[in-house]
Short mmCIF file of C-alpha atoms and ligand atoms in Angstrom, two decimals:
data_model
loop_
_atom_site.label_atom_id
_atom_site.label_comp_id
_atom_site.label_asym_id
_atom_site.label_seq_id
_atom_site.Cartn_x
_atom_site.Cartn_y
_atom_site.Cartn_z
CA MET A 790 -6.16 -3.45 23.46
CA GLN A 791 -3.17 -4.75 23.74
CA LEU A 792 -1.33 -6.36 21.04
CA LYS A 793 -0.01 -10.17 21.30
CA ASN A 794 2.24 -9.70 18.68
CA ASP A 795 3.57 -5.70 17.94
CA LEU A 796 7.04 -6.66 16.10
CA LEU A 797 5.76 -4.23 13.19
CA LEU A 798 5.31 -1.56 14.94
CA ARG A 799 7.90 -1.96 16.94
CA ALA A 800 10.57 -2.33 14.13
CA ALA A 801 8.66 0.39 12.25
CA LEU A 802 9.73 2.90 15.71
CA GLY A 803 13.36 1.47 15.37
CA GLN A 804 12.68 -0.54 18.91
CA PRO A 805 14.40 -3.81 19.53
CA THR A 806 12.70 -7.11 17.94
CA GLU A 807 13.30 -10.69 18.64
CA ARG A 808 13.33 -11.19 14.95
CA THR A 809 11.90 -9.28 11.63
CA PRO A 810 8.65 -9.19 11.40
CA VAL A 811 7.29 -9.71 7.73
CA TRP A 812 3.94 -9.50 5.86
CA LEU A 813 3.43 -8.95 1.70
CA MET A 814 1.44 -6.47 -0.09
CA ARG A 815 -1.58 -7.55 -1.57
CA GLN A 816 -1.38 -10.64 0.57
CA ALA A 817 -5.43 -10.74 0.98
CA GLY A 818 -6.67 -11.95 -2.61
CA ARG A 819 -6.01 -14.00 -5.26
CA ILE A 820 -2.91 -16.15 -4.06
CA LEU A 821 -5.48 -17.41 -1.03
CA PRO A 822 -7.70 -20.05 -2.64
CA GLU A 823 -9.40 -18.74 0.68
CA TYR A 824 -10.06 -15.82 -1.02
CA ARG A 825 -11.26 -16.50 -4.47
CA ALA A 826 -13.97 -18.78 -2.90
CA VAL A 827 -15.44 -15.52 -0.77
CA ARG A 828 -14.79 -13.73 -3.85
CA GLU A 829 -16.77 -16.35 -6.04
CA ARG A 830 -20.18 -16.24 -3.78
CA LEU A 831 -20.18 -12.50 -4.86
CA SER A 832 -21.22 -10.30 -7.91
CA GLY A 833 -17.99 -9.15 -7.82
CA PHE A 834 -14.89 -6.86 -6.16
CA LYS A 835 -16.90 -3.84 -4.97
CA GLU A 836 -19.37 -5.77 -3.07
CA LEU A 837 -16.44 -7.99 -0.83
CA VAL A 838 -15.08 -4.38 -0.43
CA GLU A 839 -18.37 -2.68 0.48
CA THR A 840 -19.18 -5.20 2.77
CA PRO A 841 -17.39 -4.63 6.06
CA GLU A 842 -17.93 -8.49 7.68
CA LEU A 843 -16.36 -9.72 4.37
CA ALA A 844 -14.02 -7.73 3.47
CA ALA A 845 -12.81 -8.22 7.88
CA GLU A 846 -12.92 -12.21 6.61
CA VAL A 847 -10.68 -11.93 3.92
CA THR A 848 -8.46 -9.91 5.73
CA ILE A 849 -7.74 -12.27 8.41
CA GLN A 850 -7.38 -14.87 6.33
CA PRO A 851 -3.19 -14.22 5.53
CA VAL A 852 -3.08 -13.98 9.48
CA ASP A 853 -4.55 -17.92 9.90
CA LEU A 854 -3.16 -19.03 6.86
CA LEU A 855 0.44 -17.80 6.29
CA ASP A 856 1.37 -16.57 9.62
CA VAL A 857 2.24 -13.34 8.53
CA ASP A 858 3.06 -10.67 11.48
CA ALA A 859 0.49 -7.83 10.42
CA ALA A 860 -2.96 -7.58 8.42
CA ILE A 861 -3.62 -5.15 5.76
CA ILE A 862 -7.61 -3.83 5.80
CA PHE A 863 -8.70 -5.32 2.91
CA SER A 864 -9.70 -2.75 0.17
CA ASP A 865 -8.30 -0.54 -2.34
CA ILE A 866 -6.89 2.82 -2.87
CA LEU A 867 -9.44 3.51 -5.53
CA VAL A 868 -12.31 4.49 -2.86
CA VAL A 869 -11.04 7.71 -2.11
CA PRO A 870 -11.28 8.96 -6.23
CA GLU A 871 -15.30 7.59 -5.99
CA ALA A 872 -16.07 9.12 -2.29
CA MET A 873 -14.92 12.45 -4.01
CA GLY A 874 -17.39 11.47 -7.02
CA CYS A 875 -15.64 9.90 -9.57
CA THR A 876 -17.11 6.21 -9.65
CA TYR A 877 -14.95 3.24 -10.51
CA GLU A 878 -15.92 0.10 -12.00
CA MET A 879 -13.15 -3.42 -11.71
CA ILE A 880 -13.16 -5.26 -15.24
CA GLU A 881 -12.85 -8.79 -14.37
CA LYS A 882 -8.67 -9.28 -15.38
CA ARG A 883 -8.36 -5.98 -16.60
CA GLY A 884 -8.10 -4.09 -13.50
CA PRO A 885 -10.47 -0.48 -12.85
CA ILE A 886 -11.76 1.57 -15.53
CA PHE A 887 -13.20 5.26 -14.38
CA PRO A 888 -16.63 5.77 -16.71
CA LYS A 889 -16.07 9.97 -16.46
CA THR A 890 -12.64 10.75 -15.72
CA VAL A 891 -11.30 14.70 -14.49
CA LYS A 892 -10.18 17.06 -17.33
CA THR A 893 -11.49 20.40 -17.22
CA ALA A 894 -11.64 22.92 -14.69
CA ALA A 895 -15.32 22.27 -14.38
CA ASP A 896 -14.42 18.76 -13.43
CA VAL A 897 -12.50 19.62 -11.01
CA ALA A 898 -14.67 22.22 -9.57
CA SER A 899 -17.14 19.32 -9.77
CA MET A 900 -15.05 16.55 -7.49
CA ARG A 901 -15.81 16.76 -3.12
CA ILE A 902 -13.45 17.24 -0.58
CA ALA A 903 -14.93 13.57 0.41
CA ASP A 904 -16.32 13.42 4.59
CA PRO A 905 -14.89 9.59 5.41
CA HIS A 906 -18.19 9.03 7.91
CA GLU A 907 -20.13 9.76 4.84
CA HIS A 908 -18.92 8.46 2.12
CA LEU A 909 -16.19 5.68 3.04
CA GLY A 910 -17.79 4.60 6.12
CA TYR A 911 -17.91 0.66 4.94
CA VAL A 912 -14.09 0.96 5.34
CA LEU A 913 -14.29 2.40 8.73
CA ASP A 914 -16.58 -0.30 9.82
CA ALA A 915 -14.55 -2.97 8.47
CA ILE A 916 -11.90 -2.00 10.24
CA LYS A 917 -13.86 -1.91 13.36
CA VAL A 918 -14.83 -5.43 12.41
CA THR A 919 -11.55 -6.32 11.94
CA LYS A 920 -10.41 -5.27 14.93
CA ARG A 921 -13.16 -6.79 17.40
CA GLU A 922 -12.08 -10.24 14.89
CA LEU A 923 -8.01 -9.89 15.24
CA ASN A 924 -8.62 -9.45 18.68
CA GLY A 925 -4.85 -8.05 18.86
CA ARG A 926 -3.22 -10.93 17.46
CA VAL A 927 -1.35 -8.68 14.73
CA PRO A 928 -1.20 -5.17 14.12
CA LEU A 929 -3.71 -3.75 11.90
CA ILE A 930 -2.17 -1.42 8.50
CA GLY A 931 -4.61 1.44 7.01
CA PHE A 932 -3.10 2.57 3.33
CA ALA A 933 -4.46 5.03 0.86
CA GLY A 934 -2.98 5.80 -2.13
CA ALA A 935 -0.91 9.15 -2.61
CA PRO A 936 -2.53 11.51 -4.01
CA TRP A 937 -0.71 11.82 -7.51
CA THR A 938 -1.09 8.29 -7.78
CA ILE A 939 -5.19 8.93 -7.35
CA PHE A 940 -4.65 12.09 -10.31
CA ALA A 941 -2.98 9.35 -12.39
CA TYR A 942 -6.03 7.06 -11.85
CA MET A 943 -8.43 10.00 -12.18
CA VAL A 944 -7.47 12.02 -14.77
CA GLU A 945 -6.46 8.68 -16.87
CA GLY A 946 -9.51 6.64 -16.15
CA SER A 947 -8.11 3.41 -16.12
CA GLY A 948 -4.30 1.47 -15.21
CA SER A 949 -2.05 2.73 -18.16
CA LYS A 950 1.78 2.00 -19.28
CA THR A 951 2.69 5.59 -19.28
CA PHE A 952 -0.47 7.79 -17.76
CA SER A 953 0.68 9.96 -20.57
CA HIS A 954 -3.17 12.28 -20.23
CA ALA A 955 -2.32 12.79 -16.37
CA ARG A 956 1.33 13.76 -17.24
CA LYS A 957 0.11 16.04 -19.74
CA MET A 958 -1.94 18.05 -17.56
CA LEU A 959 0.90 18.57 -15.16
CA TYR A 960 2.84 20.41 -18.44
CA GLU A 961 -0.75 22.35 -19.53
CA ASP A 962 -2.04 23.41 -16.36
CA PRO A 963 -0.24 22.87 -12.99
CA GLU A 964 -2.42 25.36 -11.31
CA LEU A 965 -5.68 22.64 -11.87
CA SER A 966 -3.40 20.28 -11.62
CA HIS A 967 -2.26 21.40 -8.16
CA THR A 968 -6.29 22.29 -6.92
CA LEU A 969 -7.03 18.31 -7.88
CA LEU A 970 -4.15 17.31 -5.94
CA GLN A 971 -4.93 19.74 -2.97
CA LYS A 972 -8.50 18.01 -2.60
CA ILE A 973 -7.11 14.66 -3.20
CA THR A 974 -4.94 15.40 -0.45
CA ALA A 975 -7.47 16.92 2.05
CA THR A 976 -9.76 13.90 2.07
CA THR A 977 -6.81 11.46 2.24
CA ILE A 978 -5.67 13.23 5.00
CA ALA A 979 -9.45 13.41 6.82
CA TYR A 980 -9.89 9.73 5.54
CA LEU A 981 -5.88 7.91 7.35
CA GLN A 982 -7.16 9.83 10.54
CA ALA A 983 -10.62 8.41 10.73
CA GLN A 984 -8.67 4.91 9.71
CA VAL A 985 -6.81 5.63 13.29
CA GLU A 986 -9.84 6.57 15.29
CA ALA A 987 -11.36 3.44 13.62
CA GLY A 988 -8.27 1.14 14.80
CA ALA A 989 -5.32 1.04 12.12
CA ASP A 990 -1.66 0.47 14.20
CA LEU A 991 0.15 1.79 11.26
CA ILE A 992 -0.45 3.41 7.96
CA GLN A 993 0.96 2.96 4.38
CA ILE A 994 0.75 5.58 1.65
CA PHE A 995 1.02 3.35 -2.17
CA ASP A 996 2.59 6.39 -4.64
CA SER A 997 2.65 3.17 -7.46
CA TRP A 998 2.96 5.29 -9.84
CA ALA A 999 6.26 7.43 -8.27
CA GLY A 1000 8.13 6.40 -10.71
CA ILE A 1001 7.32 7.66 -14.03
CA LEU A 1002 7.61 11.47 -13.05
CA PRO A 1003 10.79 13.00 -13.99
CA PRO A 1004 12.40 14.27 -10.36
CA ALA A 1005 11.29 18.28 -10.53
CA HIS A 1006 7.52 17.69 -10.84
CA TYR A 1007 7.73 14.45 -8.45
CA LYS A 1008 9.07 17.06 -5.69
CA GLU A 1009 6.40 19.77 -7.06
CA PHE A 1010 3.33 17.66 -7.59
CA SER A 1011 4.03 14.24 -5.70
CA TYR A 1012 6.31 14.50 -2.55
CA ARG A 1013 4.71 17.73 -1.18
CA TYR A 1014 1.25 16.33 -0.31
CA ILE A 1015 2.68 12.81 0.78
CA SER A 1016 5.07 15.16 2.85
CA GLU A 1017 1.61 17.50 4.46
CA ILE A 1018 0.14 13.70 4.68
CA CYS A 1019 2.95 12.49 7.37
CA LYS A 1020 2.45 16.04 9.29
CA ALA A 1021 -1.42 15.40 9.65
CA LEU A 1022 -0.63 12.04 11.49
CA PRO A 1023 1.82 12.57 13.99
CA ASN A 1024 0.51 9.93 16.55
CA ILE A 1025 0.65 6.49 14.26
CA PRO A 1026 3.85 4.86 12.14
CA VAL A 1027 3.68 5.94 8.45
CA THR A 1028 5.22 4.09 5.67
CA ILE A 1029 5.61 5.76 2.49
CA PHE A 1030 6.29 3.03 -0.40
CA ALA A 1031 7.20 5.07 -3.63
CA LYS A 1032 7.53 2.60 -6.24
CA GLY A 1033 10.18 3.44 -8.69
CA ALA A 1034 10.83 6.80 -6.49
CA PHE A 1035 14.58 6.25 -6.26
CA PHE A 1036 15.41 9.45 -7.15
CA ALA A 1037 13.54 10.59 -4.51
CA MET A 1038 15.46 9.25 -1.90
CA ALA A 1039 17.27 12.59 -0.12
CA ASP A 1040 13.88 14.51 -0.35
CA PHE A 1041 12.39 10.94 2.17
CA ALA A 1042 15.09 10.91 4.51
CA GLN A 1043 13.16 14.44 5.57
CA LEU A 1044 10.03 13.30 5.66
CA ASP A 1045 8.10 13.05 9.31
CA CYS A 1046 7.40 9.22 8.42
CA GLN A 1047 9.10 6.30 10.49
CA VAL A 1048 9.01 3.55 7.47
CA ILE A 1049 9.96 3.52 3.76
CA GLY A 1050 9.27 0.93 1.23
CA LEU A 1051 11.54 -0.25 -1.34
CA ASP A 1052 11.08 -1.32 -4.12
CA TRP A 1053 13.02 -4.32 -5.90
CA ASN A 1054 14.67 -2.36 -8.31
CA MET A 1055 16.40 0.17 -5.25
CA ASN A 1056 19.88 -0.72 -3.78
CA VAL A 1057 19.37 -1.02 -0.37
CA GLN A 1058 22.48 -0.36 1.38
CA GLU A 1059 23.19 2.84 -1.22
CA THR A 1060 19.05 3.45 -0.02
CA ARG A 1061 20.18 2.90 3.61
CA GLN A 1062 23.23 5.31 3.11
CA ILE A 1063 20.97 8.15 2.12
CA ILE A 1064 17.95 7.47 4.38
CA GLY A 1065 19.95 7.29 7.30
CA ASP A 1066 19.29 5.29 10.16
CA ASN A 1067 16.35 7.27 12.04
CA LYS A 1068 14.45 5.35 9.28
CA THR A 1069 13.08 1.54 9.13
CA LEU A 1070 13.29 0.13 5.70
CA GLN A 1071 10.52 -2.02 4.23
CA GLY A 1072 11.16 -4.58 1.38
CA ASN A 1073 12.25 -5.41 -1.14
CA LEU A 1074 12.58 -9.00 -2.77
CA ASP A 1075 11.35 -9.23 -6.28
CA PRO A 1076 7.89 -11.03 -6.30
CA CYS A 1077 8.91 -13.04 -9.13
CA ALA A 1078 11.72 -14.76 -6.89
CA LEU A 1079 8.92 -16.49 -5.49
CA TYR A 1080 8.25 -18.65 -8.68
CA ASN A 1081 11.91 -20.16 -7.84
CA ASP A 1082 11.65 -24.09 -6.29
CA PHE A 1083 11.86 -23.93 -2.38
CA ALA A 1084 15.34 -23.62 -2.27
CA GLY A 1085 15.41 -20.93 -4.37
CA VAL A 1086 13.20 -19.36 -2.44
CA GLU A 1087 15.23 -19.52 0.81
CA ARG A 1088 18.26 -18.73 -0.82
CA GLU A 1089 16.99 -15.38 -2.21
CA THR A 1090 15.20 -14.52 0.90
CA LYS A 1091 18.25 -14.81 3.20
CA LYS A 1092 20.20 -12.94 0.79
CA MET A 1093 17.37 -9.93 0.43
CA LEU A 1094 17.74 -10.11 4.72
CA ASP A 1095 21.66 -9.90 4.80
CA ALA A 1096 21.35 -7.09 2.95
CA PHE A 1097 19.55 -5.55 5.42
CA GLY A 1098 21.64 -6.81 7.97
CA GLY A 1099 19.00 -7.01 10.67
CA ASP A 1100 17.97 -3.96 12.51
CA ARG A 1101 14.97 -1.74 11.06
CA HIS A 1102 13.99 -3.73 8.69
CA ILE A 1103 10.31 -5.28 8.12
CA ALA A 1104 10.53 -7.95 5.65
CA ASN A 1105 8.10 -7.59 2.51
CA LEU A 1106 8.04 -7.97 -1.60
CA GLY A 1107 9.36 -4.72 -3.58
CA HIS A 1108 5.53 -4.38 -5.10
CA GLY A 1109 2.50 -6.90 -4.37
CA VAL A 1110 2.55 -11.13 -4.85
CA TYR A 1111 1.73 -12.22 -8.01
CA PRO A 1112 -1.72 -13.88 -8.21
CA ASP A 1113 -0.64 -17.12 -9.84
CA THR A 1114 1.77 -17.03 -7.20
CA ASP A 1115 1.98 -20.18 -4.71
CA PRO A 1116 0.59 -20.27 -1.58
CA GLU A 1117 3.47 -22.80 -0.54
CA LYS A 1118 5.90 -20.54 -1.87
CA VAL A 1119 4.60 -17.76 -0.16
CA LYS A 1120 4.62 -19.45 3.38
CA CYS A 1121 8.29 -20.79 2.74
CA PHE A 1122 9.31 -16.89 2.19
CA ILE A 1123 7.53 -16.52 5.77
CA GLN A 1124 9.28 -19.42 7.59
CA THR A 1125 12.37 -18.11 6.14
CA VAL A 1126 12.44 -14.82 7.40
CA LYS A 1127 11.04 -16.18 11.01
CA GLU A 1128 13.95 -18.43 11.34
CA TYR A 1129 17.03 -16.85 9.65
CA SER A 1130 16.43 -13.46 11.13
CA GLN A 1131 16.30 -14.81 14.79
CA ARG A 1132 18.33 -12.48 17.05
C1 LIG B 19 -2.25 0.82 -7.47
C2 LIG B 19 -3.36 0.13 -6.56
C3 LIG B 19 -4.64 -0.41 -6.79
N1 LIG B 19 -5.11 -1.07 -5.53
C4 LIG B 19 -4.05 -0.74 -4.53
C5 LIG B 19 -2.74 -0.22 -5.53
C6 LIG B 19 -1.82 -0.13 -4.27
C7 LIG B 19 -0.56 -0.91 -4.85
C8 LIG B 19 -0.04 -1.22 -5.63
O1 LIG B 19 1.18 -0.63 -6.58
O2 LIG B 19 -0.33 -2.34 -6.51
C9 LIG B 19 -3.78 -1.21 -2.83
C10 LIG B 19 -4.67 -2.35 -2.70
N2 LIG B 19 -5.57 -3.02 -3.59
C11 LIG B 19 -6.22 -4.14 -3.03
C12 LIG B 19 -5.48 -3.66 -1.61
C13 LIG B 19 -5.17 -5.26 -0.35
C14 LIG B 19 -5.08 -5.40 0.55
C15 LIG B 19 -3.41 -6.24 0.78
O3 LIG B 19 -2.46 -5.98 0.30
O4 LIG B 19 -3.70 -7.63 0.99
C16 LIG B 19 -3.98 -2.96 -1.73
C17 LIG B 19 -3.62 -2.59 -0.12
C18 LIG B 19 -6.73 -5.04 -3.43
C19 LIG B 19 -7.05 -5.61 -4.77
N3 LIG B 19 -7.55 -4.76 -6.14
C20 LIG B 19 -7.50 -5.45 -7.01
C21 LIG B 19 -7.43 -6.44 -6.70
C22 LIG B 19 -7.90 -7.52 -7.56
C23 LIG B 19 -9.28 -8.00 -7.62
C24 LIG B 19 -9.99 -9.08 -7.59
O5 LIG B 19 -9.67 -10.01 -6.47
O6 LIG B 19 -11.01 -9.45 -8.42
C25 LIG B 19 -7.40 -6.52 -5.27
C26 LIG B 19 -7.19 -8.23 -4.37
C27 LIG B 19 -7.73 -4.73 -8.22
C28 LIG B 19 -7.15 -3.52 -8.53
N4 LIG B 19 -7.05 -2.11 -8.07
C29 LIG B 19 -5.78 -1.91 -8.61
C30 LIG B 19 -5.69 -2.31 -9.92
C31 LIG B 19 -4.76 -1.63 -10.19
C32 LIG B 19 -5.95 -3.50 -9.61
C33 LIG B 19 -6.44 -4.84 -11.26
C34 LIG B 19 -4.96 -5.39 -10.65
C35 LIG B 19 -5.16 -6.85 -9.99
O7 LIG B 19 -5.87 -7.51 -10.38
O8 LIG B 19 -4.04 -6.99 -9.11
C36 LIG B 19 -5.68 -0.40 -7.99
#
């Protein structure tokens, strides 16, 4: 199926574009009243994630309502640990909890390398339904968590400011840590390849907890597995978004990937220098900039666009949009990118 709007893919591959493409991390979600209406009819978050027709509906909402240049499949990075045998619960207003965590060698041994068709078929079905319903309007982004971020949740058992249990395991038992990371990596590679077969047009890897590791640990326990994943996806554009990993950018320049995501702490010019001209950069407006009045949103968005300078840029926030953001401000951000970046 020929895409009617392929700006995202051309920008990812470094081909010329008429303007800068724009989408938002977490665009499908609580900022939209239409999302909350679907969600309220259901038993919870998981029912939405696990019902392909509903997941497709909320995936497409931001395309209809916000006019973004890409859809991202509505799911969660935590479906991967669940497929491996570590189930999660999503607690309203608190976040994810894992009733059973991974602590011992026996726990690690009990985790399976999941077959995506057997254990994550609902995501693959959601991708197929979404592709059919999008009918080529915009590309569909597939995603997964980076192995380190998934490891952090499996060992910690919930979100955390420090993930100190997970980080402790890297010091106490590096070998066992690698065994678990290898299983997560194998599952993730098969899962992402299956997403591509199901119709995903670009893949994004979220390393949300990159920034809490010391650089040497990051290289040993996160970067090498991200690098393996990139090598396993040779025929599709890949974006690596590693929050807080400014110290790893020289390594990221060497990855077999097309796009690097920047959070709002990162200096755009410095990062461009380190990454070089062979990759596209994505980001990086502070999500809090959308709490400005409309004139402020426009001003901050233009400043951000000026910093990237147009070429090889995909406009986005520096992390997911905050749930209490006014959707009209999100639209203002999107329209400003579209008008101001016209070439
Ligand atoms: C760390 C992480 C998670 N999930 C994800 C990450 C990586 C990105 C990041 O760093 O933010 C990824 C994710 N989660 C969700 C998406 C949907 C697609 C999109 O970007 O629009 C994506 C890409 C839906 C979701 N995932 C979650 C929601 C909110 C739950 C709800 O709607 O009831 C949504 C829309 C829940 C979730 N899921 C997770 C947490 C910590 C939470 C609770 C915090 C929160 O509520 O925002 C884990």
